[in-house]
mmCIF file of N, CA and C in Angstrom:
data_model
loop_
_atom_site.group_PDB
_atom_site.id
_atom_site.type_symbol
_atom_site.label_atom_id
_atom_site.label_comp_id
_atom_site.label_asym_id
_atom_site.label_seq_id
_atom_site.Cartn_x
_atom_site.Cartn_y
_atom_site.Cartn_z
ATOM 1 N N TYR O 803 -6.393 -5.439 10.002
ATOM 2 C CA TYR O 803 -6.404 -6.764 9.427
ATOM 3 C C TYR O 803 -5.291 -6.893 8.406
ATOM 4 N N ASP O 804 -4.818 -8.120 8.254
ATOM 5 C CA ASP O 804 -3.774 -8.442 7.285
ATOM 6 C C ASP O 804 -4.313 -9.577 6.424
ATOM 7 N N LEU O 805 -4.405 -9.345 5.137
ATOM 8 C CA LEU O 805 -4.961 -10.310 4.198
ATOM 9 C C LEU O 805 -3.872 -10.747 3.232
ATOM 10 N N THR O 806 -3.682 -12.056 3.084
ATOM 11 C CA THR O 806 -2.717 -12.613 2.143
ATOM 12 C C THR O 806 -3.460 -13.562 1.214
ATOM 13 N N ILE O 807 -3.305 -13.346 -0.102
ATOM 14 C CA ILE O 807 -3.955 -14.187 -1.104
ATOM 15 C C ILE O 807 -2.868 -14.822 -1.953
ATOM 16 N N ALA O 808 -2.917 -16.153 -2.078
ATOM 17 C CA ALA O 808 -1.936 -16.884 -2.882
ATOM 18 C C ALA O 808 -2.639 -17.547 -4.061
ATOM 19 N N TYR O 809 -2.017 -17.420 -5.226
ATOM 20 C CA TYR O 809 -2.522 -18.041 -6.451
ATOM 21 C C TYR O 809 -1.553 -19.145 -6.874
ATOM 22 N N PRO O 810 -2.057 -20.181 -7.571
ATOM 23 C CA PRO O 810 -1.145 -21.219 -8.057
ATOM 24 C C PRO O 810 -0.027 -20.602 -8.888
ATOM 25 N N ASN O 811 1.181 -21.040 -8.674
ATOM 26 C CA ASN O 811 2.378 -20.526 -9.349
ATOM 27 C C ASN O 811 2.597 -19.046 -9.102
ATOM 28 N N GLY O 812 1.894 -18.462 -8.155
ATOM 29 C CA GLY O 812 2.072 -17.055 -7.833
ATOM 30 C C GLY O 812 1.510 -16.109 -8.876
ATOM 31 N N VAL O 813 0.668 -16.616 -9.790
ATOM 32 C CA VAL O 813 0.150 -15.802 -10.888
ATOM 33 C C VAL O 813 -1.344 -15.556 -10.688
ATOM 34 N N PRO O 814 -1.750 -14.300 -10.467
ATOM 35 C CA PRO O 814 -3.173 -14.018 -10.308
ATOM 36 C C PRO O 814 -3.896 -14.120 -11.644
ATOM 37 N N PRO O 815 -5.206 -14.330 -11.625
ATOM 38 C CA PRO O 815 -5.954 -14.415 -12.880
ATOM 39 C C PRO O 815 -6.004 -13.053 -13.565
ATOM 40 N N SER O 816 -6.148 -13.089 -14.884
ATOM 41 C CA SER O 816 -6.290 -11.847 -15.636
ATOM 42 C C SER O 816 -7.703 -11.302 -15.443
ATOM 43 N N LEU O 817 -7.910 -10.072 -15.840
ATOM 44 C CA LEU O 817 -9.241 -9.490 -15.751
ATOM 45 C C LEU O 817 -10.232 -10.303 -16.577
ATOM 46 N N TRP O 818 -9.805 -10.744 -17.758
ATOM 47 C CA TRP O 818 -10.671 -11.558 -18.606
ATOM 48 C C TRP O 818 -11.060 -12.862 -17.911
ATOM 49 N N GLU O 819 -10.105 -13.504 -17.273
ATOM 50 C CA GLU O 819 -10.396 -14.750 -16.565
ATOM 51 C C GLU O 819 -11.397 -14.520 -15.431
ATOM 52 N N LEU O 820 -11.263 -13.402 -14.741
ATOM 53 C CA LEU O 820 -12.219 -13.085 -13.676
ATOM 54 C C LEU O 820 -13.608 -12.826 -14.240
ATOM 55 N N LEU O 821 -13.670 -12.043 -15.314
ATOM 56 C CA LEU O 821 -14.969 -11.679 -15.898
ATOM 57 C C LEU O 821 -15.659 -12.861 -16.572
ATOM 58 N N SER O 822 -14.872 -13.808 -17.076
ATOM 59 C CA SER O 822 -15.463 -14.960 -17.744
ATOM 60 C C SER O 822 -15.693 -16.125 -16.772
ATOM 61 N N ALA O 823 -15.494 -15.874 -15.490
ATOM 62 C CA ALA O 823 -15.762 -16.841 -14.423
ATOM 63 C C ALA O 823 -14.991 -18.145 -14.582
ATOM 64 N N LYS O 824 -13.777 -18.054 -15.087
ATOM 65 C CA LYS O 824 -12.920 -19.237 -15.145
ATOM 66 C C LYS O 824 -12.366 -19.471 -13.743
ATOM 67 N N GLY O 825 -12.699 -20.608 -13.178
ATOM 68 C CA GLY O 825 -12.315 -20.903 -11.807
ATOM 69 C C GLY O 825 -10.830 -21.114 -11.628
ATOM 70 N N GLN O 826 -10.362 -20.769 -10.466
ATOM 71 C CA GLN O 826 -8.966 -20.967 -10.109
ATOM 72 C C GLN O 826 -8.910 -21.104 -8.594
ATOM 73 N N ASP O 827 -8.125 -22.049 -8.131
ATOM 74 C CA ASP O 827 -7.948 -22.202 -6.691
ATOM 75 C C ASP O 827 -7.156 -21.023 -6.152
ATOM 76 N N VAL O 828 -7.530 -20.586 -4.982
ATOM 77 C CA VAL O 828 -6.774 -19.569 -4.261
ATOM 78 C C VAL O 828 -6.724 -19.982 -2.799
ATOM 79 N N LYS O 829 -5.738 -19.467 -2.107
ATOM 80 C CA LYS O 829 -5.641 -19.671 -0.661
ATOM 81 C C LYS O 829 -5.608 -18.286 -0.028
ATOM 82 N N VAL O 830 -6.375 -18.136 1.038
ATOM 83 C CA VAL O 830 -6.482 -16.852 1.712
ATOM 84 C C VAL O 830 -6.202 -17.050 3.195
ATOM 85 N N GLU O 831 -5.392 -16.175 3.744
ATOM 86 C CA GLU O 831 -5.151 -16.164 5.191
ATOM 87 C C GLU O 831 -5.406 -14.751 5.686
ATOM 88 N N ILE O 832 -6.146 -14.659 6.783
ATOM 89 C CA ILE O 832 -6.481 -13.361 7.365
ATOM 90 C C ILE O 832 -6.016 -13.348 8.813
ATOM 91 N N ARG O 833 -5.371 -12.261 9.179
ATOM 92 C CA ARG O 833 -4.936 -12.075 10.571
ATOM 93 C C ARG O 833 -5.453 -10.733 11.066
ATOM 94 N N ARG O 834 -5.825 -10.726 12.314
ATOM 95 C CA ARG O 834 -6.284 -9.483 12.927
ATOM 96 C C ARG O 834 -5.254 -9.038 13.957
ATOM 97 N N TYR O 835 -4.894 -7.772 13.876
ATOM 98 C CA TYR O 835 -3.981 -7.178 14.843
ATOM 99 C C TYR O 835 -4.757 -6.110 15.613
ATOM 100 N N PRO O 836 -5.037 -6.331 16.886
ATOM 101 C CA PRO O 836 -5.757 -5.312 17.659
ATOM 102 C C PRO O 836 -4.973 -3.995 17.667
ATOM 103 N N ILE O 837 -5.676 -2.911 17.500
ATOM 104 C CA ILE O 837 -5.050 -1.591 17.411
ATOM 105 C C ILE O 837 -4.192 -1.291 18.642
ATOM 106 N N GLU O 838 -4.625 -1.772 19.800
ATOM 107 C CA GLU O 838 -3.858 -1.483 21.016
ATOM 108 C C GLU O 838 -2.531 -2.252 21.063
ATOM 109 N N ASP O 839 -2.361 -3.254 20.200
ATOM 110 C CA ASP O 839 -1.110 -4.017 20.158
ATOM 111 C C ASP O 839 -0.103 -3.436 19.166
ATOM 112 N N LEU O 840 -0.520 -2.469 18.362
ATOM 113 C CA LEU O 840 0.374 -1.901 17.352
ATOM 114 C C LEU O 840 1.297 -0.869 17.987
ATOM 115 N N PRO O 841 2.541 -0.777 17.484
ATOM 116 C CA PRO O 841 3.467 0.224 18.014
ATOM 117 C C PRO O 841 2.911 1.638 17.818
ATOM 118 N N VAL O 842 3.218 2.500 18.771
ATOM 119 C CA VAL O 842 2.687 3.867 18.734
ATOM 120 C C VAL O 842 3.599 4.796 17.944
ATOM 121 N N GLY O 843 4.892 4.723 18.193
ATOM 122 C CA GLY O 843 5.833 5.627 17.544
ATOM 123 C C GLY O 843 6.028 5.307 16.067
ATOM 124 N N GLN O 844 6.336 6.356 15.289
ATOM 125 C CA GLN O 844 6.509 6.182 13.848
ATOM 126 C C GLN O 844 7.660 5.229 13.517
ATOM 127 N N ASP O 845 8.784 5.373 14.187
ATOM 128 C CA ASP O 845 9.929 4.491 13.928
ATOM 129 C C ASP O 845 9.620 3.050 14.311
ATOM 130 N N GLU O 846 8.995 2.877 15.467
ATOM 131 C CA GLU O 846 8.631 1.531 15.917
ATOM 132 C C GLU O 846 7.607 0.897 14.979
ATOM 133 N N ARG O 847 6.640 1.694 14.527
ATOM 134 C CA ARG O 847 5.625 1.187 13.605
ATOM 135 C C ARG O 847 6.257 0.816 12.263
ATOM 136 N N GLY O 848 7.202 1.619 11.807
ATOM 137 C CA GLY O 848 7.905 1.298 10.559
ATOM 138 C C GLY O 848 8.669 -0.007 10.668
ATOM 139 N N GLN O 849 9.346 -0.220 11.791
ATOM 140 C CA GLN O 849 10.086 -1.463 12.008
ATOM 141 C C GLN O 849 9.130 -2.649 12.072
ATOM 142 N N TRP O 850 7.996 -2.472 12.753
ATOM 143 C CA TRP O 850 6.988 -3.531 12.846
ATOM 144 C C TRP O 850 6.473 -3.902 11.455
ATOM 145 N N LEU O 851 6.225 -2.895 10.624
ATOM 146 C CA LEU O 851 5.747 -3.161 9.265
ATOM 147 C C LEU O 851 6.790 -3.888 8.423
ATOM 148 N N MET O 852 8.061 -3.496 8.564
ATOM 149 C CA MET O 852 9.126 -4.185 7.817
ATOM 150 C C MET O 852 9.181 -5.655 8.215
ATOM 151 N N GLU O 853 9.091 -5.939 9.494
ATOM 152 C CA GLU O 853 9.095 -7.326 9.964
ATOM 153 C C GLU O 853 7.848 -8.070 9.468
ATOM 154 N N LEU O 854 6.709 -7.385 9.459
ATOM 155 C CA LEU O 854 5.475 -7.990 8.973
ATOM 156 C C LEU O 854 5.620 -8.376 7.502
ATOM 157 N N TYR O 855 6.157 -7.478 6.679
ATOM 158 C CA TYR O 855 6.296 -7.770 5.250
ATOM 159 C C TYR O 855 7.332 -8.862 4.978
ATOM 160 N N ARG O 856 8.383 -8.931 5.777
ATOM 161 C CA ARG O 856 9.347 -10.039 5.632
ATOM 162 C C ARG O 856 8.649 -11.370 5.926
ATOM 163 N N ALA O 857 7.858 -11.394 6.981
ATOM 164 C CA ALA O 857 7.131 -12.618 7.354
ATOM 165 C C ALA O 857 6.089 -12.957 6.290
ATOM 166 N N LYS O 858 5.437 -11.930 5.728
ATOM 167 C CA LYS O 858 4.434 -12.167 4.686
ATOM 168 C C LYS O 858 5.076 -12.745 3.430
ATOM 169 N N ASP O 859 6.270 -12.292 3.077
ATOM 170 C CA ASP O 859 6.965 -12.858 1.919
ATOM 171 C C ASP O 859 7.185 -14.354 2.105
ATOM 172 N N ALA O 860 7.654 -14.751 3.284
ATOM 173 C CA ALA O 860 7.883 -16.167 3.571
ATOM 174 C C ALA O 860 6.556 -16.926 3.602
ATOM 175 N N GLN O 861 5.533 -16.316 4.196
ATOM 176 C CA GLN O 861 4.209 -16.934 4.266
ATOM 177 C C GLN O 861 3.660 -17.162 2.857
ATOM 178 N N LEU O 862 3.782 -16.178 1.996
ATOM 179 C CA LEU O 862 3.275 -16.295 0.637
ATOM 180 C C LEU O 862 3.995 -17.399 -0.133
ATOM 181 N N GLU O 863 5.292 -17.503 0.021
ATOM 182 C CA GLU O 863 6.047 -18.589 -0.632
ATOM 183 C C GLU O 863 5.548 -19.943 -0.162
ATOM 184 N N ARG O 864 5.338 -20.096 1.146
ATOM 185 C CA ARG O 864 4.817 -21.362 1.677
ATOM 186 C C ARG O 864 3.445 -21.661 1.111
ATOM 187 N N MET O 865 2.596 -20.660 1.044
ATOM 188 C CA MET O 865 1.238 -20.857 0.529
ATOM 189 C C MET O 865 1.263 -21.257 -0.941
ATOM 190 N N ILE O 866 2.093 -20.618 -1.743
ATOM 191 C CA ILE O 866 2.179 -20.925 -3.179
ATOM 192 C C ILE O 866 2.679 -22.348 -3.390
ATOM 193 N N HIS O 867 3.684 -22.746 -2.620
ATOM 194 C CA HIS O 867 4.263 -24.090 -2.789
ATOM 195 C C HIS O 867 3.367 -25.188 -2.236
ATOM 196 N N SER O 868 2.310 -24.825 -1.511
ATOM 197 C CA SER O 868 1.433 -25.841 -0.942
ATOM 198 C C SER O 868 0.279 -26.207 -1.878
ATOM 199 N N PHE O 869 0.227 -25.607 -3.057
ATOM 200 C CA PHE O 869 -0.830 -25.972 -4.029
ATOM 201 C C PHE O 869 -0.569 -27.344 -4.580
#
């Protein structure tokens, strides 16, 4: 699974804010990648992960700007 959490302005709440139950909007996107679809070789898996993280960076920017 791939989990992406976006906070307004890209700033997560502090521990105090979480413990004091101060509400904050968040956006969450979850993707499932079946194990049989993942690359088998170490080099191929590394390349797949690099592409995944590049896409996640763009996804996170879109999510933050959509607040």
